[in-house]
C-alpha cells in the first residue's frame, strides 16, 4: 500500500549556505515538523582528493556499523588507522558537521538557538546486506529510538548526504504518519516501571534514566520492527536519494527503512520539543492524545 501524501519537499539549492527568505524558512519548518522530508537533490558534499580513500568499509574497526565523532567529545569512534589517517578522517567528518550545521542555520535559523549537535557519522558499509539483530536492522520500517540513549523528549533531527562515488542511490521506504503507526502499536506497549528504569541505569544499559516517553518510543520502535506483517503491508513509499544529494528529516517522527545504499554522511541534532513551532505534532503529544493522559519525559 502506498502513502496518501508525498512527504518529500524538493529544494533546488546547491550550497550548504543557501539564501532563503523568511516565508520559505517558515514553510520548511512546518513541513519538517509535520513529518515531511526536505530533499536537496543538488546538494552534495565534496571530498578532497586525499579524502576519497576513506570511502571504504575497510576503515571500520569491525565493531561499530559507522565511523563517527561523538556528540561533545568529538573523538573518532568505530574506525581503525594510524594517527595521520584518523586525524584526516576526523577532519573530514568535522567539516561535514560544519556544513550540515550551516545548512540548518540557513534553512531553519530559528532552530539555531536550541539545536544541540550530537553525533556525526560516515557510513561506508552497504546497507542492503548488513548483518544485524532485528532490533538494529534499519532495513525494517521504524521511527528512531535508541536503547541506551533516552532523549527525555528531545527531538531527533538529522541531515543525511549520499556521498557514494559510483552514482549509487540510497534507497528508503518512508512509512505512514506516526499517528497511524502509534494508534496501532500503543495498546501493545507494556506498562512503564520506574524500578526497572533504575536498574537499567545502574547496570549501565542506559546512559541516563529512561522515562516513560523513551520507554514508549523504544517499544514502538521494537514493535514495528518485529512485526513482519506490518513491515510487508503497512503503507510505504519507496524513495531514492541519488548520489550527491542531501535530505533533512525528524527521524523520530518519520517512519523510515533503508533498503540499499553505501557511503553516506549524517549529522544528528537534538531539539527540545517545547522550542518547536508545532508541538501538537510532536511524538509526545501524539502519544498523549491517543493514550488520553500525560506522559512524563
Ligand atoms: C536510520 O535508519 O536511521 C539510518 C538510515 C540509513 O542508513 O539510510
Ligand atoms: Fe533510523
Tab-separated table of C-alpha atoms and ligand atoms in Angstrom:
chain	number	residue	atom	x	y	z
A	1	UNK	CA	0.000	0.000	0.000
A	2	UNK	CA	1.391	3.421	-0.817
A	3	UNK	CA	1.151	6.698	1.095
A	4	UNK	CA	-1.723	9.172	0.654
A	5	UNK	CA	0.584	12.196	0.784
A	6	UNK	CA	4.070	12.507	-0.696
A	7	UNK	CA	6.240	13.504	2.282
A	8	UNK	CA	9.154	14.772	0.185
A	9	UNK	CA	9.587	18.505	-0.488
A	10	UNK	CA	12.267	19.144	-3.085
A	11	UNK	CA	14.555	22.186	-2.736
A	12	UNK	CA	16.891	23.132	-5.583
A	13	UNK	CA	19.706	24.705	-3.506
A	14	UNK	CA	23.226	23.592	-4.337
A	15	UNK	CA	25.005	25.180	-1.369
A	16	UNK	CA	25.152	24.419	2.370
A	17	UNK	CA	24.618	28.181	2.880
A	18	UNK	CA	21.601	28.863	0.631
A	19	UNK	CA	19.863	32.243	0.505
A	20	UNK	CA	16.405	31.553	1.936
A	21	UNK	CA	13.695	34.123	2.729
A	22	UNK	CA	11.603	34.004	5.875
A	23	UNK	CA	8.441	32.746	4.140
A	24	UNK	CA	10.457	29.805	2.782
A	25	UNK	CA	12.001	29.180	6.224
A	26	UNK	CA	8.516	29.012	7.748
A	27	UNK	CA	7.360	26.602	5.050
A	28	UNK	CA	10.378	24.303	5.565
A	29	UNK	CA	9.948	24.311	9.326
A	30	UNK	CA	6.279	23.445	9.058
A	31	UNK	CA	6.963	20.693	6.527
A	32	UNK	CA	9.612	19.054	8.734
A	33	UNK	CA	7.705	19.321	11.994
A	34	UNK	CA	4.636	17.774	10.334
A	35	UNK	CA	6.639	14.712	9.333
A	36	UNK	CA	7.942	15.730	5.913
A	37	UNK	CA	11.387	15.344	4.399
A	38	UNK	CA	13.363	18.241	2.894
A	39	UNK	CA	15.173	16.823	-0.116
A	40	UNK	CA	18.038	18.731	-1.776
A	41	UNK	CA	18.894	16.777	-4.954
A	42	UNK	CA	21.621	19.244	-5.991
A	43	UNK	CA	23.485	19.371	-2.704
A	44	UNK	CA	26.466	17.030	-2.449
A	45	UNK	CA	29.438	17.136	-0.100
A	46	UNK	CA	32.894	17.436	-1.629
A	47	UNK	CA	35.800	15.238	-0.673
A	48	UNK	CA	39.371	16.441	-1.227
A	49	UNK	CA	41.494	14.136	-3.433
A	50	UNK	CA	43.287	12.585	-0.439
A	51	UNK	CA	39.987	12.025	1.419
A	52	UNK	CA	38.371	9.696	-1.134
A	53	UNK	CA	40.452	6.868	0.360
A	54	UNK	CA	38.044	6.978	3.325
A	55	UNK	CA	35.135	5.851	1.133
A	56	UNK	CA	35.651	2.224	2.067
A	57	UNK	CA	34.218	-0.097	4.722
A	58	UNK	CA	37.806	-1.225	5.426
A	59	UNK	CA	38.297	1.673	7.862
A	60	UNK	CA	35.688	0.246	10.209
A	61	UNK	CA	37.004	-1.264	13.437
A	62	UNK	CA	34.569	-4.152	12.810
A	63	UNK	CA	32.580	-3.449	15.988
A	64	UNK	CA	30.545	-0.396	15.025
A	65	UNK	CA	28.441	-0.051	11.866
A	66	UNK	CA	29.549	3.585	11.451
A	67	UNK	CA	32.621	5.722	11.939
A	68	UNK	CA	31.604	8.747	13.967
A	69	UNK	CA	32.545	11.733	16.033
A	70	UNK	CA	30.556	11.545	19.229
A	71	UNK	CA	28.452	14.475	20.499
A	72	UNK	CA	30.571	16.776	22.618
A	73	UNK	CA	33.892	14.976	22.865
A	74	UNK	CA	34.438	14.784	19.087
A	75	UNK	CA	36.675	11.723	19.462
A	76	UNK	CA	36.628	9.475	16.414
A	77	UNK	CA	34.976	6.127	17.124
A	78	UNK	CA	34.362	2.964	15.141
A	79	UNK	CA	37.485	3.435	12.960
A	80	UNK	CA	40.912	1.892	12.667
A	81	UNK	CA	44.031	3.552	11.216
A	82	UNK	CA	47.256	5.301	12.199
A	83	UNK	CA	47.387	8.769	13.756
A	84	UNK	CA	47.610	10.581	10.392
A	85	UNK	CA	44.701	8.599	8.962
A	86	UNK	CA	42.453	9.048	11.984
A	87	UNK	CA	43.242	12.765	12.138
A	88	UNK	CA	42.380	13.202	8.439
A	89	UNK	CA	39.195	11.154	8.887
A	90	UNK	CA	38.176	13.297	11.881
A	91	UNK	CA	38.797	16.485	9.897
A	92	UNK	CA	36.606	15.208	7.055
A	93	UNK	CA	33.744	14.280	9.385
A	94	UNK	CA	34.082	17.558	11.295
A	95	UNK	CA	33.893	19.513	8.024
A	96	UNK	CA	30.675	17.674	7.155
A	97	UNK	CA	29.341	18.589	10.596
A	98	UNK	CA	30.080	22.275	9.986
A	99	UNK	CA	28.353	22.137	6.600
A	100	UNK	CA	25.280	20.362	7.981
A	101	UNK	CA	25.085	22.932	10.793
A	102	UNK	CA	25.370	25.792	8.277
A	103	UNK	CA	22.537	24.223	6.286
A	104	UNK	CA	20.245	24.151	9.326
A	105	UNK	CA	21.287	27.731	10.175
A	106	UNK	CA	20.178	28.855	6.708
A	107	UNK	CA	17.070	26.724	6.187
A	108	UNK	CA	15.782	26.836	9.784
A	109	UNK	CA	17.560	29.715	11.565
A	110	UNK	CA	15.077	29.750	14.457
A	111	UNK	CA	16.434	26.320	15.483
A	112	UNK	CA	19.974	27.546	15.961
A	113	UNK	CA	19.401	28.833	19.500
A	114	UNK	CA	18.252	25.405	20.649
A	115	UNK	CA	19.721	22.742	18.355
A	116	UNK	CA	22.361	20.652	20.127
A	117	UNK	CA	24.743	18.941	17.713
A	118	UNK	CA	25.080	15.228	18.505
A	119	UNK	CA	26.965	12.518	16.575
A	120	UNK	CA	28.322	12.995	13.057
A	121	UNK	CA	28.879	9.801	11.081
A	122	UNK	CA	30.442	8.343	7.948
A	123	UNK	CA	28.640	5.164	6.850
A	124	UNK	CA	30.555	3.161	4.274
A	125	UNK	CA	29.024	-0.270	4.857
A	126	UNK	CA	26.484	-1.380	2.210
A	127	UNK	CA	23.079	-1.164	3.887
A	128	UNK	CA	21.420	-3.951	1.861
A	129	UNK	CA	23.342	-6.936	3.147
A	130	UNK	CA	24.367	-5.680	6.578
A	131	UNK	CA	24.032	-8.338	9.252
A	132	UNK	CA	22.367	-7.259	12.481
A	133	UNK	CA	19.781	-8.310	15.018
A	134	UNK	CA	16.175	-7.465	14.054
A	135	UNK	CA	16.236	-4.659	16.613
A	136	UNK	CA	19.208	-2.952	14.998
A	137	UNK	CA	18.058	-3.743	11.472
A	138	UNK	CA	17.363	-0.377	9.853
A	139	UNK	CA	16.074	-2.156	6.732
A	140	UNK	CA	12.843	-2.514	8.703
A	141	UNK	CA	10.456	0.440	8.992
A	142	UNK	CA	10.904	2.303	12.277
A	143	UNK	CA	10.960	5.709	13.926
A	144	UNK	CA	14.291	6.305	15.670
A	145	UNK	CA	14.619	5.493	19.383
A	146	UNK	CA	17.826	4.166	20.931
A	147	UNK	CA	18.003	1.713	23.852
A	148	UNK	CA	20.992	3.263	25.618
A	149	UNK	CA	20.234	6.912	24.850
A	150	UNK	CA	16.997	8.288	26.285
A	151	UNK	CA	16.192	11.707	24.751
A	152	UNK	CA	13.831	12.783	27.569
A	153	UNK	CA	11.509	14.177	24.943
A	154	UNK	CA	14.156	15.925	22.886
A	155	UNK	CA	13.588	15.565	19.171
A	156	UNK	CA	15.964	13.850	16.735
A	157	UNK	CA	16.638	15.959	13.637
A	158	UNK	CA	19.057	14.532	11.077
A	159	UNK	CA	20.858	15.741	7.978
A	160	UNK	CA	21.941	12.990	5.554
A	161	UNK	CA	24.147	13.260	2.452
A	162	UNK	CA	24.693	10.446	-0.028
A	163	UNK	CA	28.443	10.570	-0.781
A	164	UNK	CA	28.542	7.463	-2.989
A	165	UNK	CA	31.325	7.846	-5.590
A	166	UNK	CA	29.720	5.407	-8.077
A	167	UNK	CA	26.414	7.215	-8.526
A	168	UNK	CA	24.509	4.710	-6.422
A	169	UNK	CA	21.331	5.993	-4.757
A	170	UNK	CA	20.411	5.395	-1.127
A	171	UNK	CA	17.003	3.773	-1.237
A	172	UNK	CA	14.495	4.278	1.555
A	173	UNK	CA	10.950	3.291	2.245
A	174	UNK	CA	9.095	6.056	4.044
A	175	UNK	CA	6.239	4.813	6.205
A	176	UNK	CA	2.785	6.005	7.188
A	177	UNK	CA	2.257	9.005	9.515
A	178	UNK	CA	3.462	8.476	13.120
A	179	UNK	CA	-0.140	8.919	14.363
A	180	UNK	CA	-1.351	5.927	12.340
A	181	UNK	CA	1.551	3.740	13.497
A	182	UNK	CA	1.127	4.793	17.148
A	183	UNK	CA	-2.638	4.103	17.071
A	184	UNK	CA	-1.853	0.510	16.044
A	185	UNK	CA	1.026	-0.220	18.417
A	186	UNK	CA	0.481	1.903	21.524
A	187	UNK	CA	-2.000	-0.590	23.028
A	188	UNK	CA	0.769	-3.247	22.876
A	189	UNK	CA	3.388	-1.203	24.766
A	190	UNK	CA	3.956	-2.723	28.237
A	191	UNK	CA	3.387	-0.572	31.286
A	192	UNK	CA	6.302	1.666	32.297
A	193	UNK	CA	8.036	0.629	35.517
A	194	UNK	CA	10.231	3.201	37.289
A	195	UNK	CA	12.061	0.479	39.265
A	196	UNK	CA	13.074	-1.277	36.051
A	197	UNK	CA	14.347	2.023	34.607
A	198	UNK	CA	16.520	2.465	37.717
A	199	UNK	CA	18.027	-0.986	37.226
A	200	UNK	CA	18.784	-0.293	33.568
A	201	UNK	CA	20.617	2.856	34.632
A	202	UNK	CA	22.504	1.115	37.475
A	203	UNK	CA	23.617	-1.657	35.128
A	204	UNK	CA	24.835	0.919	32.606
A	205	UNK	CA	22.349	-0.275	29.941
A	206	UNK	CA	21.005	3.286	29.670
A	207	UNK	CA	23.242	6.335	29.965
A	208	UNK	CA	20.545	8.281	31.829
A	209	UNK	CA	17.297	7.201	33.497
A	210	UNK	CA	14.781	6.074	30.853
A	211	UNK	CA	11.498	7.892	31.471
A	212	UNK	CA	8.054	6.864	30.235
A	213	UNK	CA	8.372	8.805	26.969
A	214	UNK	CA	11.570	6.969	25.989
A	215	UNK	CA	10.078	3.674	27.171
A	216	UNK	CA	7.129	4.130	24.808
A	217	UNK	CA	9.254	5.357	21.879
A	218	UNK	CA	11.598	2.397	22.213
A	219	UNK	CA	8.725	-0.089	22.369
A	220	UNK	CA	7.092	1.487	19.303
A	221	UNK	CA	10.449	1.151	17.526
A	222	UNK	CA	10.766	-2.510	18.529
A	223	UNK	CA	7.119	-3.439	17.913
A	224	UNK	CA	7.157	-2.057	14.372
A	225	UNK	CA	10.477	-3.719	13.512
A	226	UNK	CA	9.377	-7.078	14.936
A	227	UNK	CA	6.013	-7.145	13.129
A	228	UNK	CA	6.604	-8.877	9.771
A	229	UNK	CA	3.026	-8.311	8.651
A	230	UNK	CA	3.364	-4.583	9.363
A	231	UNK	CA	6.690	-4.463	7.548
A	232	UNK	CA	5.197	-6.097	4.457
A	233	UNK	CA	1.793	-4.436	4.373
A	234	UNK	CA	1.976	-1.029	6.073
A	235	UNK	CA	1.597	1.943	3.718
A	236	UNK	CA	5.016	2.994	2.467
A	237	UNK	CA	6.660	4.887	-0.328
A	238	UNK	CA	9.968	3.909	-1.903
A	239	UNK	CA	12.268	6.847	-2.426
A	240	UNK	CA	15.733	7.043	-3.986
A	241	UNK	CA	18.160	9.672	-2.720
A	242	UNK	CA	20.715	9.954	-5.547
A	243	UNK	CA	24.454	10.253	-5.053
A	244	UNK	CA	25.406	13.844	-4.199
A	245	UNK	CA	22.051	14.701	-2.657
A	246	UNK	CA	21.113	15.746	0.880
A	247	UNK	CA	17.943	15.317	2.938
A	248	UNK	CA	16.724	16.544	6.318
A	249	UNK	CA	14.196	14.735	8.498
A	250	UNK	CA	12.870	14.303	12.044
A	251	UNK	CA	13.778	10.628	12.221
A	252	UNK	CA	11.862	10.101	15.488
A	253	UNK	CA	8.648	11.129	13.677
A	254	UNK	CA	9.081	9.835	10.139
A	255	UNK	CA	8.970	6.052	9.743
A	256	UNK	CA	11.842	5.001	7.528
A	257	UNK	CA	13.709	1.914	6.328
A	258	UNK	CA	16.916	1.806	4.329
A	259	UNK	CA	16.745	-0.773	1.544
A	260	UNK	CA	20.164	-0.249	-0.006
A	261	UNK	CA	22.964	2.236	-0.445
A	262	UNK	CA	26.586	2.692	0.501
A	263	UNK	CA	28.586	5.708	1.623
A	264	UNK	CA	26.555	8.302	3.462
A	265	UNK	CA	27.318	11.053	5.927
A	266	UNK	CA	24.941	12.123	8.652
A	267	UNK	CA	24.651	14.779	11.348
A	268	UNK	CA	22.221	14.441	14.252
A	269	UNK	CA	20.789	17.361	16.254
A	270	UNK	CA	18.663	17.239	19.382
A	271	UNK	CA	15.967	19.860	19.880
A	272	UNK	CA	13.866	20.482	22.982
A	273	UNK	CA	10.305	19.796	21.891
A	274	UNK	CA	8.941	22.855	23.704
A	275	UNK	CA	11.016	25.009	21.344
A	276	UNK	CA	9.344	23.643	18.234
A	277	UNK	CA	6.717	25.649	16.378
A	278	UNK	CA	4.126	22.864	16.172
A	279	UNK	CA	4.237	20.944	19.487
A	280	UNK	CA	0.866	19.344	18.711
A	281	UNK	CA	2.524	17.133	16.101
A	282	UNK	CA	5.475	16.049	18.272
A	283	UNK	CA	5.556	12.303	19.036
A	284	UNK	CA	4.945	13.052	22.729
A	285	UNK	CA	1.737	14.955	22.056
A	286	UNK	CA	0.550	12.378	19.525
A	287	UNK	CA	1.109	9.615	22.101
A	288	UNK	CA	-0.635	11.636	24.837
A	289	UNK	CA	-3.549	12.329	22.524
A	290	UNK	CA	-4.014	8.625	21.766
A	291	UNK	CA	-3.400	7.484	25.377
A	292	UNK	CA	-5.606	10.341	26.700
A	293	UNK	CA	-3.169	11.054	29.535
A	294	UNK	CA	0.030	12.903	30.356
A	295	UNK	CA	3.361	11.159	29.633
A	296	UNK	CA	6.456	12.074	31.650
A	297	UNK	CA	9.769	12.520	29.894
B	1	LIG	C1	18.402	5.033	10.025
B	1	LIG	O1	17.584	4.126	9.981
B	1	LIG	O2	18.338	5.843	10.948
B	1	LIG	C2	19.503	5.142	9.006
B	1	LIG	C3	19.015	5.028	7.615
B	1	LIG	C4	20.128	4.856	6.623
B	1	LIG	O3	21.144	4.235	6.983
B	1	LIG	O4	19.978	5.301	5.481
B	2	LIG	FE1	16.566	5.044	11.774
